[in-house]
Every structure is written in structure tokens, then in C-alpha cells.
Coordinates of C-alpha atoms in Angstrom, one line a residue:
M639 CA 105.5 -12.7 126.1
K640 CA 108.6 -12.8 128.4
F641 CA 107.9 -10.7 131.5
L642 CA 110.8 -8.6 132.8
A643 CA 110.3 -8.4 136.6
D644 CA 112.2 -11.5 137.4
N645 CA 114.8 -11.1 134.4
P646 CA 117.5 -8.7 134.9
I647 CA 119.1 -7.4 131.9
K648 CA 122.7 -6.6 132.8
K649 CA 125.1 -5.8 135.5
G650 CA 127.4 -3.2 134.9
I651 CA 128.5 0.4 134.8
A652 CA 125.2 2.2 133.5
R653 CA 125.4 5.5 131.7
W654 CA 122.0 7.2 131.2
T655 CA 121.3 9.8 128.9
I656 CA 118.0 11.3 127.7
A657 CA 117.9 11.5 123.9
G658 CA 119.2 15.0 122.9
D659 CA 121.7 17.1 124.7
V660 CA 121.6 16.2 128.4
K661 CA 123.1 19.6 129.2
K662 CA 120.1 21.4 127.9
L663 CA 118.0 19.6 130.2
Y664 CA 119.8 20.8 133.3
R665 CA 120.4 24.6 133.4
N666 CA 121.7 24.7 137.1
K667 CA 125.3 25.8 136.8
H668 CA 126.2 23.3 139.2
F669 CA 125.7 20.5 136.7
D670 CA 127.3 21.8 133.6
S671 CA 129.7 18.8 133.1
E672 CA 128.8 15.3 131.6
L673 CA 126.1 13.7 134.0
L674 CA 125.8 10.2 134.7
C675 CA 121.9 9.8 135.2
C676 CA 119.7 7.0 136.5
C677 CA 116.2 7.3 135.1
F678 CA 113.1 5.6 135.8
M679 CA 109.4 6.2 135.0
K680 CA 106.7 6.7 137.6
H681 CA 103.2 7.2 137.0
G682 CA 104.2 7.6 133.1
K683 CA 106.5 10.5 133.5
F684 CA 110.3 10.6 133.7
V685 CA 112.0 11.5 136.8
S686 CA 115.6 11.9 137.1
S687 CA 118.1 11.1 139.9
I688 CA 121.6 12.5 139.7
L689 CA 124.0 9.8 140.4
Q690 CA 127.0 11.7 139.9
S691 CA 128.3 15.3 139.2
Y692 CA 131.6 16.8 139.7
L693 CA 133.9 14.2 141.4
S694 CA 135.4 17.1 143.4
D695 CA 131.8 17.8 145.0
Y696 CA 130.8 14.2 145.6
G697 CA 134.2 12.5 146.2
D698 CA 132.6 9.7 144.1
S699 CA 134.0 7.8 140.8
Y700 CA 132.0 5.8 138.5
R701 CA 131.1 2.5 140.2
E702 CA 129.6 -0.7 139.7
I703 CA 125.8 -0.3 139.8
E704 CA 124.3 -3.7 141.0
N705 CA 120.7 -4.8 139.7
V706 CA 120.7 -2.8 136.6
W707 CA 117.4 -4.4 135.1
V708 CA 114.1 -3.6 133.4
G709 CA 111.1 -4.8 135.3
N710 CA 108.1 -3.8 137.5
D711 CA 107.7 -2.4 140.8
K712 CA 104.7 -0.7 142.7
N713 CA 105.2 2.5 140.8
G714 CA 105.0 0.9 137.2
I715 CA 108.2 -0.2 135.2
K716 CA 111.3 0.3 136.7
I717 CA 114.0 0.8 134.1
C718 CA 117.0 1.1 136.3
Y719 CA 117.1 0.2 139.9
V720 CA 119.7 1.9 142.2
P721 CA 119.5 1.5 146.1
Q722 CA 118.8 5.1 147.4
K723 CA 121.0 4.3 150.3
D724 CA 124.0 4.3 148.0
Y725 CA 123.1 7.9 146.3
Q726 CA 121.4 10.3 148.8
V727 CA 120.3 12.7 146.2
E728 CA 116.8 14.4 146.0
Y729 CA 115.6 13.8 142.4
N730 CA 112.6 16.0 142.6
N731 CA 114.9 19.1 142.8
Y732 CA 115.6 18.6 139.1
Y733 CA 112.2 17.2 137.7
D734 CA 111.3 20.5 136.4
G735 CA 114.3 20.7 134.0
I736 CA 113.4 17.6 132.3
I737 CA 111.5 17.7 129.1
E738 CA 108.8 15.0 129.0
N739 CA 108.1 12.5 126.4
K740 CA 111.8 12.2 125.6
T741 CA 113.4 8.8 124.6
V742 CA 115.5 7.1 127.3
I743 CA 118.7 5.4 126.3
L744 CA 120.9 3.0 128.6
T745 CA 124.2 1.9 127.4
L746 CA 126.6 -0.2 129.5
D747 CA 130.5 0.6 129.5
N748 CA 131.2 -3.3 129.5
S749 CA 129.0 -4.2 126.7
N750 CA 127.8 -3.1 123.2
E751 CA 124.2 -3.4 124.5
K752 CA 121.8 -0.3 124.1
Y753 CA 118.2 0.0 125.6
M754 CA 115.7 2.4 124.7
I755 CA 112.5 3.2 126.4
I756 CA 110.2 4.7 124.0
P757 CA 106.9 6.7 125.3
T758 CA 103.6 6.2 123.3
V759 CA 101.5 9.1 122.5
E760 CA 97.8 9.6 123.9
N761 CA 95.0 10.6 121.5
D762 CA 97.3 10.7 118.4
S763 CA 95.1 11.5 115.5
V764 CA 96.7 9.5 113.0
L765 CA 96.8 6.4 115.0
D766 CA 93.1 7.1 116.1
K767 CA 92.2 7.4 112.3
Y768 CA 93.6 4.1 111.7
K769 CA 92.4 2.5 114.7
I770 CA 95.9 1.6 115.8
D771 CA 96.6 1.2 119.6
S772 CA 98.9 -1.2 120.9
G773 CA 97.7 -0.9 124.5
Y774 CA 101.0 -0.1 125.6
S775 CA 102.4 3.0 127.6
H776 CA 106.1 2.6 126.4
F777 CA 108.0 0.4 124.0
I778 CA 111.3 -1.2 125.2
L779 CA 113.9 -1.7 122.5
K780 CA 117.3 -3.9 123.3
F781 CA 120.0 -3.3 120.7
I782 CA 123.2 -5.4 120.3
G783 CA 125.5 -3.4 118.3
D784 CA 123.4 -2.0 115.4
E785 CA 120.8 -4.9 115.6
L786 CA 117.5 -4.7 117.3
V787 CA 117.4 -8.0 118.9
E788 CA 114.3 -7.6 121.5
L789 CA 111.2 -5.7 121.4
G790 CA 108.7 -5.2 124.1
G791 CA 106.5 -2.7 126.1
V792 CA 104.8 -1.7 129.2
D793 CA 101.1 -2.7 129.3
K794 CA 98.8 0.2 130.1
E795 CA 96.5 -1.5 132.6
S796 CA 98.8 -3.8 134.3
G797 CA 102.1 -1.7 134.2
Q798 CA 103.8 -5.1 133.6
G799 CA 106.9 -4.9 131.2
F800 CA 107.7 -7.5 128.6
Y801 CA 109.5 -8.6 125.7
F802 CA 107.7 -10.1 122.7
A803 CA 108.3 -13.7 122.0
P804 CA 108.3 -14.9 118.3
D805 CA 105.0 -16.9 118.9
D806 CA 103.2 -13.5 119.9
F807 CA 103.2 -12.5 116.2
P808 CA 101.0 -14.9 113.8
G809 CA 102.9 -16.5 111.4
Y810 CA 102.4 -17.6 107.9
E811 CA 99.7 -20.6 107.4
N812 CA 100.5 -23.1 104.6
G813 CA 98.0 -23.0 102.0
Q814 CA 97.0 -19.6 102.5
K815 CA 98.0 -16.6 100.5
P816 CA 100.4 -14.6 102.6
R817 CA 99.5 -11.1 104.0
V818 CA 101.8 -8.5 102.4
L819 CA 102.7 -5.0 103.4
Q820 CA 104.4 -2.5 100.9
A821 CA 106.3 0.1 103.0
P822 CA 107.6 2.7 103.9
I823 CA 108.8 5.0 101.0
I824 CA 106.9 6.5 98.0
A825 CA 108.8 4.7 95.5
L826 CA 107.3 5.8 92.3
Y827 CA 103.9 4.4 92.1
S828 CA 104.6 0.7 91.7
P829 CA 104.0 -0.1 95.3
G830 CA 100.5 1.0 95.0
L831 CA 99.9 -0.8 92.1
Y832 CA 101.6 -4.0 93.6
V833 CA 98.9 -3.9 96.2
K834 CA 96.1 -3.5 93.5
G835 CA 97.5 -6.5 91.8
L836 CA 97.8 -8.6 94.6
R837 CA 94.3 -7.7 96.1
E838 CA 92.8 -8.9 92.7
A839 CA 94.5 -12.1 92.9
G840 CA 93.2 -12.6 96.4
Y841 CA 95.9 -11.5 98.5
H842 CA 95.7 -9.4 101.8
A843 CA 98.0 -6.4 100.7
D844 CA 98.4 -3.1 102.1
Q845 CA 100.8 0.1 101.6
M846 CA 102.1 2.4 104.3
I847 CA 104.3 5.5 103.9
F848 CA 106.1 7.5 106.4
A849 CA 104.9 10.8 104.8
E850 CA 104.4 12.2 101.5
S851 CA 107.6 14.2 101.8
G852 CA 107.0 16.3 98.6
F853 CA 106.5 13.3 96.4
G854 CA 102.6 12.9 96.9
W855 CA 102.4 13.8 93.3
L856 CA 103.7 10.3 92.4
L857 CA 100.7 8.6 94.3
E858 CA 97.8 7.4 92.0
E859 CA 96.0 6.2 94.9
K860 CA 96.1 7.2 98.5
P861 CA 98.1 4.6 100.6
D862 CA 96.3 2.6 103.1
F863 CA 98.6 4.1 106.1
D864 CA 100.1 7.6 105.9
L865 CA 102.1 8.1 109.4
D866 CA 102.5 11.7 108.3
I867 CA 105.8 11.9 110.4
D868 CA 107.1 14.9 108.8
A869 CA 104.2 17.0 110.4
V870 CA 105.0 16.1 114.0
S871 CA 107.8 16.2 116.5
V872 CA 110.7 13.6 116.7
E873 CA 109.2 12.0 119.6
T874 CA 105.7 11.7 118.2
A875 CA 107.0 10.3 115.0
R876 CA 109.2 7.8 116.8
A877 CA 106.1 6.7 118.7
R878 CA 103.8 6.4 115.7
K879 CA 106.5 4.3 114.0
M880 CA 106.8 1.9 116.8
E881 CA 103.0 1.7 117.0
F882 CA 102.7 0.6 113.4
L883 CA 105.6 -1.7 113.7
V884 CA 104.0 -3.8 116.3
Y885 CA 100.5 -3.5 114.3
A886 CA 102.5 -4.8 111.3
L887 CA 104.2 -7.7 113.1
K888 CA 100.9 -8.9 114.1
N889 CA 99.2 -8.3 110.7
Y890 CA 101.4 -9.2 107.9
D891 CA 103.9 -12.1 106.6
I892 CA 106.1 -10.3 104.0
F893 CA 107.4 -7.1 104.7
H894 CA 108.0 -5.6 101.2
I895 CA 110.3 -2.8 101.8
H896 CA 111.3 -0.1 98.9
S897 CA 114.3 1.9 98.4
N898 CA 116.2 0.3 101.2
W899 CA 114.1 1.7 104.0
S900 CA 113.0 -0.4 106.8
M901 CA 110.0 0.0 109.2
L902 CA 111.7 2.1 111.6
G903 CA 113.7 4.2 109.0
Y904 CA 116.3 6.8 109.7
D905 CA 116.6 8.0 113.4
S906 CA 119.4 9.5 115.2
L907 CA 118.7 6.8 118.0
W908 CA 119.7 3.8 116.0
T909 CA 121.3 2.7 112.9
L910 CA 119.5 2.6 109.8
N911 CA 117.7 -0.6 109.2
G912 CA 118.6 -2.0 112.4
D913 CA 115.2 -3.3 112.9
M914 CA 115.5 -5.7 110.0
S915 CA 117.0 -8.2 112.3
Y916 CA 114.2 -8.3 114.4
L917 CA 111.9 -8.8 111.4
K918 CA 113.9 -12.2 110.6
K919 CA 114.1 -13.1 114.4
V920 CA 110.3 -13.2 114.5
G921 CA 110.1 -15.2 111.1
K922 CA 109.0 -12.5 108.9
K923 CA 110.0 -12.6 105.2
I924 CA 111.7 -9.3 103.8
V925 CA 111.5 -8.6 100.1
S926 CA 113.5 -5.2 99.1
S927 CA 113.0 -3.4 95.9
A928 CA 115.6 -0.7 94.9
W929 CA 114.6 2.3 92.7
G930 CA 116.1 5.5 91.5
M931 CA 119.5 6.4 92.0
C932 CA 121.4 6.2 95.4
D933 CA 119.3 3.2 96.5
V934 CA 120.4 1.2 93.5
M935 CA 124.2 2.0 93.4
P936 CA 125.5 4.9 95.4
K937 CA 128.8 6.5 94.9
G938 CA 131.7 4.2 95.4
M939 CA 129.9 1.4 93.4
T940 CA 129.3 3.5 90.5
E941 CA 133.0 4.2 90.3
Q942 CA 133.8 0.5 89.7
F943 CA 132.1 0.5 86.3
E944 CA 133.1 2.3 83.2
W945 CA 129.5 3.7 82.3
L946 CA 127.8 6.9 82.8
S947 CA 126.6 7.5 86.4
E948 CA 124.2 10.5 87.8
C949 CA 126.6 10.5 90.9
D950 CA 129.4 12.1 88.5
V951 CA 127.0 14.9 88.0
C952 CA 125.1 14.9 91.5
T953 CA 128.4 15.2 93.6
Q954 CA 129.6 18.1 91.3
L955 CA 126.5 20.1 91.9
R956 CA 125.6 19.4 95.7
P957 CA 128.7 17.7 97.3
V958 CA 127.5 18.8 100.8
R959 CA 124.0 17.1 100.4
C960 CA 125.5 13.8 99.0
E961 CA 123.7 10.9 101.0
C962 CA 125.6 8.0 99.5
D963 CA 127.5 7.0 102.6
S964 CA 124.2 6.4 104.3
Y965 CA 122.8 4.5 101.4
T966 CA 125.7 2.3 101.0
K967 CA 125.2 1.3 104.9
M968 CA 121.4 0.6 104.0
I969 CA 122.1 -1.5 101.1
E970 CA 124.5 -3.5 103.1
V971 CA 122.0 -4.2 105.8
T972 CA 119.1 -4.9 103.3
R973 CA 121.4 -7.3 101.4
K974 CA 122.2 -9.1 104.8
Y975 CA 118.7 -9.6 105.7
S976 CA 116.5 -9.6 102.5
D977 CA 115.0 -12.9 101.5
I978 CA 115.1 -11.7 98.0
R979 CA 116.0 -8.3 96.3
L980 CA 114.2 -6.8 93.4
S981 CA 115.3 -4.2 90.8
N982 CA 116.4 -4.1 87.3
A983 CA 118.7 -3.1 84.7
R984 CA 122.2 -2.2 85.8
A985 CA 121.5 -3.5 89.4
C986 CA 120.9 -6.8 87.9
V987 CA 124.2 -6.7 86.2
I988 CA 126.1 -5.8 89.0
F989 CA 124.5 -8.1 91.6
P990 CA 123.7 -11.6 90.5
D991 CA 121.3 -12.2 93.5
I992 CA 119.0 -9.1 92.4
M993 CA 116.2 -10.4 90.6
W994 CA 114.7 -8.5 87.4
M995 CA 111.4 -6.7 88.2
D996 CA 109.6 -4.2 85.8
N997 CA 108.0 -1.2 86.9
A998 CA 104.2 -1.5 86.9
I999 CA 102.0 0.5 85.3
D1000 CA 97.9 0.6 84.8
I1001 CA 97.9 0.2 81.0
E1002 CA 94.2 1.3 80.6
K1003 CA 95.0 4.4 82.2
Y1004 CA 98.1 4.9 80.2
S1005 CA 96.9 4.3 76.5
P1006 CA 97.2 6.3 73.2
A1007 CA 93.5 6.8 73.5
V1008 CA 94.4 9.3 76.3
K1009 CA 95.0 11.7 73.3
D1010 CA 91.2 11.9 72.7
K1011 CA 90.2 12.7 76.3
I1012 CA 92.7 15.4 77.2
P1013 CA 90.9 18.1 79.6
E1014 CA 90.9 21.6 78.1
Q1015 CA 93.5 22.8 80.7
F1016 CA 96.0 20.5 79.6
K1017 CA 95.6 21.0 76.0
L1018 CA 98.6 22.5 74.0
P1019 CA 98.2 24.8 71.0
E1020 CA 97.9 23.2 67.8
T1021 CA 101.4 23.2 65.9
S1022 CA 103.2 21.5 63.1
N1023 CA 106.2 21.4 65.1
L1024 CA 107.6 17.9 66.5
R1025 CA 107.5 18.2 70.2
I1026 CA 110.3 16.5 72.2
Y1027 CA 109.3 15.8 75.8
H1028 CA 111.8 15.5 78.7
S1029 CA 110.4 16.0 82.3
F1030 CA 110.9 14.8 85.7
G1031 CA 109.6 15.6 89.1
N1032 CA 111.2 17.7 91.8
S1033 CA 113.7 18.8 89.3
D1034 CA 114.7 21.7 91.6
E1035 CA 116.1 19.4 94.2
R1036 CA 117.5 16.6 92.0
D1037 CA 119.9 18.8 89.8
D1038 CA 120.8 17.6 86.4
V1039 CA 120.8 13.9 87.1
K1040 CA 118.7 13.0 84.1
G1041 CA 121.0 15.0 81.7
T1042 CA 118.4 17.8 81.0
G1043 CA 121.2 20.2 80.1
Y1044 CA 122.6 18.0 77.0
I1045 CA 118.8 17.3 75.9
R1046 CA 117.9 21.2 76.0
E1047 CA 121.1 22.1 74.2
A1048 CA 120.5 19.3 71.4
V1049 CA 116.9 20.5 70.8
E1050 CA 118.2 24.2 70.6
K1051 CA 120.7 23.2 68.1
L1052 CA 118.1 21.6 65.9
Q1053 CA 116.2 24.8 66.2
Q1054 CA 119.1 26.9 65.3
E1055 CA 119.3 24.7 62.0
G1056 CA 115.9 25.3 61.1
Y1057 CA 114.1 22.0 62.2
A1058 CA 110.6 22.6 63.5
V1059 CA 110.9 21.3 66.9
E1060 CA 110.0 22.6 70.3
F1061 CA 111.1 21.4 73.8
M1062 CA 108.3 20.4 76.3
F1063 CA 109.4 20.4 80.1
F1064 CA 107.1 20.0 83.0
D1065 CA 107.6 19.8 86.8
K1066 CA 105.3 20.0 89.7
V1067 CA 102.5 18.4 87.9
S1068 CA 100.3 15.6 89.7
H1069 CA 101.1 12.3 88.3
N1070 CA 97.5 11.6 87.2
D1071 CA 97.7 14.9 85.0
L1072 CA 101.2 14.5 83.7
K1073 CA 100.1 11.9 81.0
Y1074 CA 98.0 14.6 79.3
Y1075 CA 101.0 16.3 78.3
Q1076 CA 103.0 13.4 77.7
V1077 CA 100.5 12.0 75.0
Q1078 CA 101.1 15.1 73.0
A1079 CA 104.7 14.7 72.6
D1080 CA 106.2 13.2 69.3
I1081 CA 109.5 12.1 70.8
V1082 CA 110.3 11.4 74.6
V1083 CA 113.8 11.7 76.2
D1084 CA 113.8 10.0 79.6
Q1085 CA 117.5 10.0 81.0
I1086 CA 120.9 9.8 79.4
Y1087 CA 123.0 8.9 82.6
C1088 CA 121.5 6.0 84.4
G1089 CA 121.6 3.2 81.9
W1090 CA 117.9 2.2 81.6
Y1091 CA 114.7 4.2 81.6
G1092 CA 112.7 5.2 84.5
S1093 CA 109.0 6.0 85.3
T1094 CA 108.8 8.3 82.2
G1095 CA 109.9 5.7 80.0
V1096 CA 107.4 3.3 81.2
E1097 CA 104.4 5.8 80.9
C1098 CA 105.4 6.8 77.6
L1099 CA 106.0 3.5 76.4
A1100 CA 102.6 2.8 77.5
L1101 CA 101.1 5.9 75.6
G1102 CA 102.9 4.5 72.4
K1103 CA 105.6 7.1 72.4
V1104 CA 109.1 6.9 70.7
V1105 CA 111.4 6.9 73.9
I1106 CA 115.2 7.8 74.1
T1107 CA 117.2 6.7 77.1
Y1108 CA 120.7 5.8 77.7
V1109 CA 121.0 2.0 77.7
N1110 CA 124.2 0.6 79.1
P1111 CA 125.7 -2.2 76.8
A1112 CA 125.9 -4.5 79.8
V1113 CA 121.9 -4.2 80.2
E1114 CA 121.5 -4.8 76.5
E1115 CA 123.4 -7.9 76.8
L1116 CA 121.4 -9.1 79.6
L1117 CA 118.2 -8.2 77.6
R1118 CA 119.6 -10.5 74.9
N1119 CA 120.3 -13.2 77.0
E1120 CA 116.9 -13.4 78.6
G1121 CA 115.3 -13.3 75.1
R1122 CA 113.9 -9.6 75.5
E1123 CA 113.9 -7.0 73.0
N1124 CA 114.8 -3.6 73.7
P1125 CA 111.8 -1.1 73.2
V1126 CA 114.0 2.2 73.4
I1127 CA 116.5 3.9 71.5
S1128 CA 119.9 4.4 73.3
A1129 CA 121.6 8.0 73.5
S1130 CA 124.2 9.3 75.6
P1131 CA 125.4 13.0 76.3
D1132 CA 127.9 12.3 73.4
N1133 CA 125.3 11.7 70.6
I1134 CA 121.9 12.7 71.9
Y1135 CA 122.0 15.5 69.2
E1136 CA 122.6 13.0 66.3
V1137 CA 119.9 10.5 67.7
L1138 CA 117.3 13.2 67.8
K1139 CA 118.3 14.7 64.4
E1140 CA 117.9 11.2 63.1
L1141 CA 114.3 10.6 64.4
V1142 CA 113.1 14.2 63.6
T1143 CA 114.1 13.5 59.8
N1144 CA 112.8 9.9 59.8
K1145 CA 109.1 9.5 60.1
Q1146 CA 109.0 6.0 59.2
M1147 CA 111.4 5.2 61.9
R1148 CA 109.2 7.1 64.7
Q1149 CA 106.1 5.0 63.5
E1150 CA 108.0 1.7 64.2
Y1151 CA 109.1 2.5 67.6
E1152 CA 105.6 4.0 68.3
K1153 CA 104.0 0.4 67.8
R1154 CA 106.8 -1.3 69.5
A1155 CA 106.5 0.9 72.5
R1156 CA 102.9 0.1 73.3
Q1157 CA 103.3 -3.8 72.6
Y1158 CA 106.3 -4.0 75.0
A1159 CA 104.4 -2.0 77.7
E1160 CA 101.5 -4.4 77.4
K1161 CA 103.7 -7.4 77.7
Y1162 CA 105.9 -6.4 80.4
H1163 CA 104.7 -3.4 82.5
D1164 CA 101.1 -4.1 83.0
Y1165 CA 100.6 -4.3 86.7
R1166 CA 98.6 -7.5 86.3
I1167 CA 101.8 -9.2 84.4
V1168 CA 104.1 -7.8 87.1
Q1169 CA 102.0 -9.0 90.0
K1170 CA 102.1 -12.4 88.5
R1171 CA 106.1 -12.2 88.6
L1172 CA 105.9 -10.6 92.1
S1173 CA 103.8 -13.5 93.5
G1174 CA 106.0 -15.9 91.9
F1175 CA 109.0 -14.5 94.1
Y1176 CA 106.9 -14.3 97.2
E1177 CA 105.9 -18.1 97.1
K1178 CA 109.4 -19.0 96.6
I1179 CA 110.5 -17.4 99.9
L1180 CA 107.6 -18.9 102.0

């Protein structure tokens, strides 16, 4: 550790603010302009001293503040030291207007450095549950530009402030299997199956999520750590993430992040994924997996290519909610710091550095034999109709990004022409239960925009179902070059009706694809097969 008492940070013009709107903290009409504040912690609480208010009141102007530093004095950690003889202001008069447990931010006019002081939370139920306690009363973060370059804390017992040194975090030992963390987003169910496969192969592996955030139905097993940040205040969520980050730095060698979210994730105080620079600084390896839509290729990237994009639909339906700018930034940072990037299909076509990684599935849980074990509450009425299944979770929030409107329209046209077919669509069904509906389908349509199949396709291939999805020609060529067969039937909005009609009228064709489907899933999607490929990537970067 590098203790801070004898190590000044920077001399310069210090502008202090407390996270949030400073004006809300001071309701005194005398201080309704922008304030220049100096804050330091005393006995674990924030105390503020007004350095400057209206220039007309004090006849003062911004001036050089000497000895701006993070260190220690008899009262605990001193964040910013300013001799009182220079500023005769009674700070106690303003203490009642300060909200406790807020993050303190310091920026210097003459540099791009930024310092954050984040208080921990006493008796936090989630941290106590997982027995995580760093032993610090505060965390100290130093950013240069968008990158976290120093991480430290304030020891609860001694009151000493410090920055961690790289050797404070145990590193990978040659000859040993690396310790792996899957985090922090629910990215389908593959991260949990990665953990399962790695553990079976002798690795120490865990999964952490920030929160279920409406996607808990995707979890087959509970993660090892759920920080549940959606249920608490911003300050508590921030403290939980900091506590877990320090815990993770001490206990894992490989950080396998999903959907381009880093360990600190999104926060109004720092740039997305700004902590990835620090993971690299202290010798950690970073593996990133991209899933879904925006985190693979957000708007701006998709426009470069002549293929169907869910962005074309998404931005028409909800332009105000488009998050592609943030995802583009996240992808740029992830690309910069990742030791290896994993995805499949179109991502591998466009970005040669991305390695193909198949979605994982528990091949025993998803078997054609499920049809003989359907619980009564999930059994559909007997019918001679061919059932055409198309579903995806949280459809009310994700609009028509799978081409649902075209698929439904095609089925309705078949019905109008007298074909004995019916449309199956389910949402808000737990992932563990959804297979009982899927196995009762005859034909499955996954998605007709993206260019490859997703989780529905994987599940239904394993169940031995005929799967339709849009397969981009560039992806088909990539499969041929790697000697991999294509297990699905390609369809787009332009021909989904014709493709469905051919399958409905050709039983032999359906039977051939049913057989190929299960064989393909066993060969490529079994979580144990996926784990072997994943472990190979891990070994390459150590």
C-alpha cells in the first residue's frame, strides 16, 4: 500500500462539489450562486467550509490553494487542506444543510485529474450476507480523464488513507487454474453455465450480478453474488459496488464481463467502464462477451452493412430510449482493454479480433424427452394443428426487434388459406418453465432481423425442433470456412410466409431438420463442450 499522509496529490485551484446539485444542499439565500467548496471528513461525516461565495461579498477571487492533498491528520483523513487563516468562515453554520453519505468530487482547473471519496455503508444486509467487509470507512478513487488510475481507502481502525499497490492483490500462479469471475449483467444464462462447467473442470469460478433488473426469469440458478443495487439508494449501490470490486481484486485472476459492462458499471460520476484501466494496471485479465443487440453492434455500426438490423426497427419505435451512443462508448473501451473478446455470428464477421463462442445450454435439461415430463399446468390442449412457436422475454419493453409482426402476419395468412396451423407466443414465463411450451411446438421461429439465432434457437435446437431464423450470407460463409454446418432454416421479413408454407406442407423436411437440430446442439452448445473452448481462451491470455 502507498500511504497518503506524506504524498501530496496536486497543487492547484480546487473546485469541490458534493455529488448532486450543490444548490440543493444550501438553502440559505445568501449562497444561491455557484459555490467553491472545500470538504473534509471528520469523524466519518462530511463538514463543509465555504471558501468563496459572491465576489462582491468577500472581495475575493479564485486563488491558488496550497497543499491540496489526500492524507491524514488527528481527525482522520483530510481530503483537502486549506489553512483557516486564509479563509475565516465558520463551517459549522452550514453543516445542517449537508446531506450525509454523499460522494465528494474534486477536480483541478489546471489538470484533467478527478478525485472521488466514496463512503462505505455500515451494517449493509447484502454485504453481510456474503461476508464482504473491506475494513475501510471510505474509498478513494483517482481518475485521469475517463480512466481510473488509483484506488484506495481509509482504514476504519487506524484512519490512515492509502492507495493500493498492484502487489496488494494476489496474482495468478503458474501451474494453477485461474480464479474466474463472471459479471456483472444477466446475459442470458450462459454465464451461470460457464461457472458450472468451469467448476466441474476444477476451476474456482463465481458469478456476480448487479441486480435482476427484470431479467431474473433468465436465471436457471441463483448467482453467487447479487448486489441488488436496484433496491437501494444511489449512494448505497455505489458503496456495494466498491466493496465488491475490492473483494474481487483480491479473489479473482480473470474478469469475464458480459454485455460490455465493467465492475463499476454505469454511474453519473464516472465514465462507463472507466475502471477497466485499473483492472489492467494491477495485472488482471479481462475477457468480454457481447450478447443481444446493442452490445454487439449498436446503431452507427449496423448502418455500415447491407443487412437487416434490429436498430432499423428499434429507433423507429422508441427513438427517445435509444441507448446506442452509450453502448458505442462502452464497446470502444471494452475493445481497448479486453485481452480477448467473445461473441458469434455477425460480430465475428465484422470484427476479426472477436472469437466465436457458442451459447451454452444444459443438454440434459433441454432434451426431446421433456415432452414426456410436462407438468399438468403447462400442457396445451390436444390438437391436429401444427403449432408455430415464436416468443421472447420482456417483449413489452423490447418492441418488435425479433420481427414478431411479420411472423404473426405470415401465420394468419396461412390460417386464412385453410392450413391447420396455430401461433404460440409466451412472455413473462420463467426460463425453467418455458421449455414445456417450446417442446409442444412443431416449428419455431426465433428472429428474422439479427442474422443468427439467439437463446430461443439454442433451446429449441436442443429440444429437437425445426428452427427458422434469419442467417446473414456473411455468417453462412464464415460457417462454411470453419467447416460448420448450418442447423437452421433462413428466413427474412420478405419470405417468412413462403418458408413457413414449405415447412407446413413438407413433413419429411421437418423431420430431417428435427434430427439435425439435436445433433448440432449436442456438438456445439452443450455447456461442457463450450467450457472446453472457453478454458482454452483463458489459458491463452495467462
